[in-house]
PDB file of C-alpha atoms in Angstrom:
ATOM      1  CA  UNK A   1       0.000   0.000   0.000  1.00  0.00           C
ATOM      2  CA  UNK A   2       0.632   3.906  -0.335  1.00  0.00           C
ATOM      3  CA  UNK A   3       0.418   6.772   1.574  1.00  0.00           C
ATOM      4  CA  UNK A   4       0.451   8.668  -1.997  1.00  0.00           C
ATOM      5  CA  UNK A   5      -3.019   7.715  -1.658  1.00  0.00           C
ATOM      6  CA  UNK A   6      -5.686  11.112  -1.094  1.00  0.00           C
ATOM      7  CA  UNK A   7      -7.261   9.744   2.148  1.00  0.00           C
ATOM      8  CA  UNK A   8     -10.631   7.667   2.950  1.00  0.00           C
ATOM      9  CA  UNK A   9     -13.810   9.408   2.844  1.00  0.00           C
ATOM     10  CA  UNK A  10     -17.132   7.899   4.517  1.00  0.00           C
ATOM     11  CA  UNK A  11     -20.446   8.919   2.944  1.00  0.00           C
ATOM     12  CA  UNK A  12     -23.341   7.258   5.040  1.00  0.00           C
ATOM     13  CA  UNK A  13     -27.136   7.880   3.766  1.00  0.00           C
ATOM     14  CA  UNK A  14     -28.476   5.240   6.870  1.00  0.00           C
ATOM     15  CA  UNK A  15     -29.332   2.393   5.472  1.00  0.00           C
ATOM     16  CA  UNK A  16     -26.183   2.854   3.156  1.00  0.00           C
ATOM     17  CA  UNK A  17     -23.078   4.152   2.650  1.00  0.00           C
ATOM     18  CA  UNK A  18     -19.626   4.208   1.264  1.00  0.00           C
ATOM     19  CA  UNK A  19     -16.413   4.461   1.982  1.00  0.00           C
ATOM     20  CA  UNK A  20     -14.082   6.101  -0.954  1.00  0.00           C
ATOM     21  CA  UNK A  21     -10.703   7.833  -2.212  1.00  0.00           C
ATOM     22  CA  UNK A  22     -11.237  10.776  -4.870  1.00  0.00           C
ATOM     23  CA  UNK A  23      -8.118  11.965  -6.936  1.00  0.00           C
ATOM     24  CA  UNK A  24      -7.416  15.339  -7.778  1.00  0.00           C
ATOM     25  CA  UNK A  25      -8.777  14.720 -11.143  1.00  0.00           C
ATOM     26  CA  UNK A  26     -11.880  13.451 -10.149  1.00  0.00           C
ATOM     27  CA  UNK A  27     -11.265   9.571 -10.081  1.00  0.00           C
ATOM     28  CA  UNK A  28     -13.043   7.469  -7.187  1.00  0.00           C
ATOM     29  CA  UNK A  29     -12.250   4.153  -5.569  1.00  0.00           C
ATOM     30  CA  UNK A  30     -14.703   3.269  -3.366  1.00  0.00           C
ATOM     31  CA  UNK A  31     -16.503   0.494  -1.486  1.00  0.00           C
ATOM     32  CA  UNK A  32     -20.357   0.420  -0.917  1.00  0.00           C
ATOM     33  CA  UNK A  33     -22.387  -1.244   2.074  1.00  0.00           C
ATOM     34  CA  UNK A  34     -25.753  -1.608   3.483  1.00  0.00           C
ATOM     35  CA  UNK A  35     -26.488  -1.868   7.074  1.00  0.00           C
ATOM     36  CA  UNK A  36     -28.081  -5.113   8.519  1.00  0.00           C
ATOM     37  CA  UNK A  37     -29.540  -3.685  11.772  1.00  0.00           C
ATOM     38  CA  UNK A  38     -27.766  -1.823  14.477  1.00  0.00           C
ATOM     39  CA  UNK A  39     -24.397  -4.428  14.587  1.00  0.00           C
ATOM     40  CA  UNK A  40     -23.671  -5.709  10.848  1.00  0.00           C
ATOM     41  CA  UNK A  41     -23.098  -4.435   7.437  1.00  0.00           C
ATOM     42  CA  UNK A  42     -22.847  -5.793   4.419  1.00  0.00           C
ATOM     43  CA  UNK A  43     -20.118  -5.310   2.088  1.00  0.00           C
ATOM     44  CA  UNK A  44     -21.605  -5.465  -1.410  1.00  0.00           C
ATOM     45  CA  UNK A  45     -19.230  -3.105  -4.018  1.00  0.00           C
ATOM     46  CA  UNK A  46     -15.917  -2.268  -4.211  1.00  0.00           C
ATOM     47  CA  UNK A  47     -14.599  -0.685  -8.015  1.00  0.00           C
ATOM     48  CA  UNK A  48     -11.508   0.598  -8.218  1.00  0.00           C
ATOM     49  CA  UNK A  49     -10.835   2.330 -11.290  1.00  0.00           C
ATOM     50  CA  UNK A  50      -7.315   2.276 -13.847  1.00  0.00           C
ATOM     51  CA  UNK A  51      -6.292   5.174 -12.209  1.00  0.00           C
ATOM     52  CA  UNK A  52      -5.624   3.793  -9.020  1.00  0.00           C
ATOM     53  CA  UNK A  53      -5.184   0.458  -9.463  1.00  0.00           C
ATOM     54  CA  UNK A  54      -1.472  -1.323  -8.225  1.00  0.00           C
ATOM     55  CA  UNK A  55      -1.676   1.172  -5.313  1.00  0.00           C
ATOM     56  CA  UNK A  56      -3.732  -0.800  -2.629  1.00  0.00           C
ATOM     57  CA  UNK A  57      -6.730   1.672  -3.029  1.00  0.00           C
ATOM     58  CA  UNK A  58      -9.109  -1.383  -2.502  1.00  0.00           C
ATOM     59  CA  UNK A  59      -7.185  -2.628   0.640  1.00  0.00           C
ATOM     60  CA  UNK A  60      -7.304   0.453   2.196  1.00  0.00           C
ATOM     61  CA  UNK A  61     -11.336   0.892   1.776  1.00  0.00           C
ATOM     62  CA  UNK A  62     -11.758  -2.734   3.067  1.00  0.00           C
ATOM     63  CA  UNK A  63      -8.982  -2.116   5.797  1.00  0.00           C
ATOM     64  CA  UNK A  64     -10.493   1.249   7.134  1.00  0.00           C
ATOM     65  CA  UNK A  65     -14.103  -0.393   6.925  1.00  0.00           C
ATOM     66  CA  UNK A  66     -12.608  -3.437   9.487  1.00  0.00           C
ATOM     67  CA  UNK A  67     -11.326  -0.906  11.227  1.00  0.00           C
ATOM     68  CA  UNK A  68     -14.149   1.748  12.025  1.00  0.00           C
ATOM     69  CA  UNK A  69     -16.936  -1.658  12.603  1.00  0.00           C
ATOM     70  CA  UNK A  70     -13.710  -3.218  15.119  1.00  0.00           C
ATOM     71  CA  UNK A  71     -13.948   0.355  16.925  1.00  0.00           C
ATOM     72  CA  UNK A  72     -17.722   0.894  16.402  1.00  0.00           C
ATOM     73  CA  UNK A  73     -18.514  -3.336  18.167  1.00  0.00           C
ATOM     74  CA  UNK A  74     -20.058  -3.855  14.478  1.00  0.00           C
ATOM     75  CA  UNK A  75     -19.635  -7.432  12.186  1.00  0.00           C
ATOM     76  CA  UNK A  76     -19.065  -7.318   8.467  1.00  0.00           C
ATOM     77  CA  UNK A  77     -20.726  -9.864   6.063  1.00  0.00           C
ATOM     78  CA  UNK A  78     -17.965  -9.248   2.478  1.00  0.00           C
ATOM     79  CA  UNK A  79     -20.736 -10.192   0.039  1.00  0.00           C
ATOM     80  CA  UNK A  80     -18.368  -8.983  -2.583  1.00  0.00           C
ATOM     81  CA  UNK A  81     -15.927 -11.194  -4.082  1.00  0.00           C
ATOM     82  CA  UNK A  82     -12.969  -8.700  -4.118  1.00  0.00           C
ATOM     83  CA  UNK A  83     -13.822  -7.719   0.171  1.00  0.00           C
ATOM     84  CA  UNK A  84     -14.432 -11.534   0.756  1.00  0.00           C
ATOM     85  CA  UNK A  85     -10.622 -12.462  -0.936  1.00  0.00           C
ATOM     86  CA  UNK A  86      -9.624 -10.085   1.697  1.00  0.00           C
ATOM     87  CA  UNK A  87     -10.995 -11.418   4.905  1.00  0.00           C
ATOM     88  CA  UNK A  88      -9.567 -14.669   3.502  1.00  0.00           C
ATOM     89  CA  UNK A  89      -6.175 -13.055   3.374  1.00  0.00           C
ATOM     90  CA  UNK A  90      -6.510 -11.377   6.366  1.00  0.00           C
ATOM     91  CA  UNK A  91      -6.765 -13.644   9.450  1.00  0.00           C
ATOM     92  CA  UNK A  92      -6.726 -10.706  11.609  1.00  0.00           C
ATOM     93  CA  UNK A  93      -9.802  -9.471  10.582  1.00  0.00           C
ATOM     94  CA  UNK A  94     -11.743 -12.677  12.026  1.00  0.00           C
ATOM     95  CA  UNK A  95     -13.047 -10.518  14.974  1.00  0.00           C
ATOM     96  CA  UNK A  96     -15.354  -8.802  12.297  1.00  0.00           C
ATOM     97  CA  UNK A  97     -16.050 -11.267  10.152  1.00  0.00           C
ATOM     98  CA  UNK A  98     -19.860 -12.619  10.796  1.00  0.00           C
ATOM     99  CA  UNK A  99     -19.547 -15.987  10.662  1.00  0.00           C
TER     100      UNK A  99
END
């Protein structure tokens, strides 16, 4: 990953929401959830586009989602397949992970 990277952004409309990197030319990376109820969301998006792609963009939206539901007492489902790869990767994440 990079800290080259312009930094996380959290939209959250509540029921949804999104967690995203905008470049200075307009380009966004971003990852998309719903909420489940008061403890869980769901993971469903994540699209990273050519301009940021090799640079960890999608790690860091996955990573800073694990770690604002770790702080918040909240579970993640990663019904995407590109979130999901990364829960499998990341063993340390299991205290999010609704199993």
């Amino acid at each position: 990953m990079t800290d080259a990277l312009p930094e996380i952004r959290l939209e959250d409309t509540g029921s949804k929401g999104r967690y995203f990197i905008r470049s200075a030319a307009g380009d966004e990376a971003e990852m998309t959830f719903s909420k489940a109820g008061e403890h869980l969301i769901i993971i469903d998006h994540t699209e990273v586009p050519e301009a940021f792609r090799g640079q960890g963009a999608g790690l860091r939206l996955v990573a800073r989602a694990v770690e604002d539901m770790r702080a918040a007492g909240k579970k993640i489902i990663p019904l995407c397949p590109f979130a999901n790869a990364q829960f499998r990767k990341h063993a340390e994440w299991a205290d999010v992970l609704k199993g």
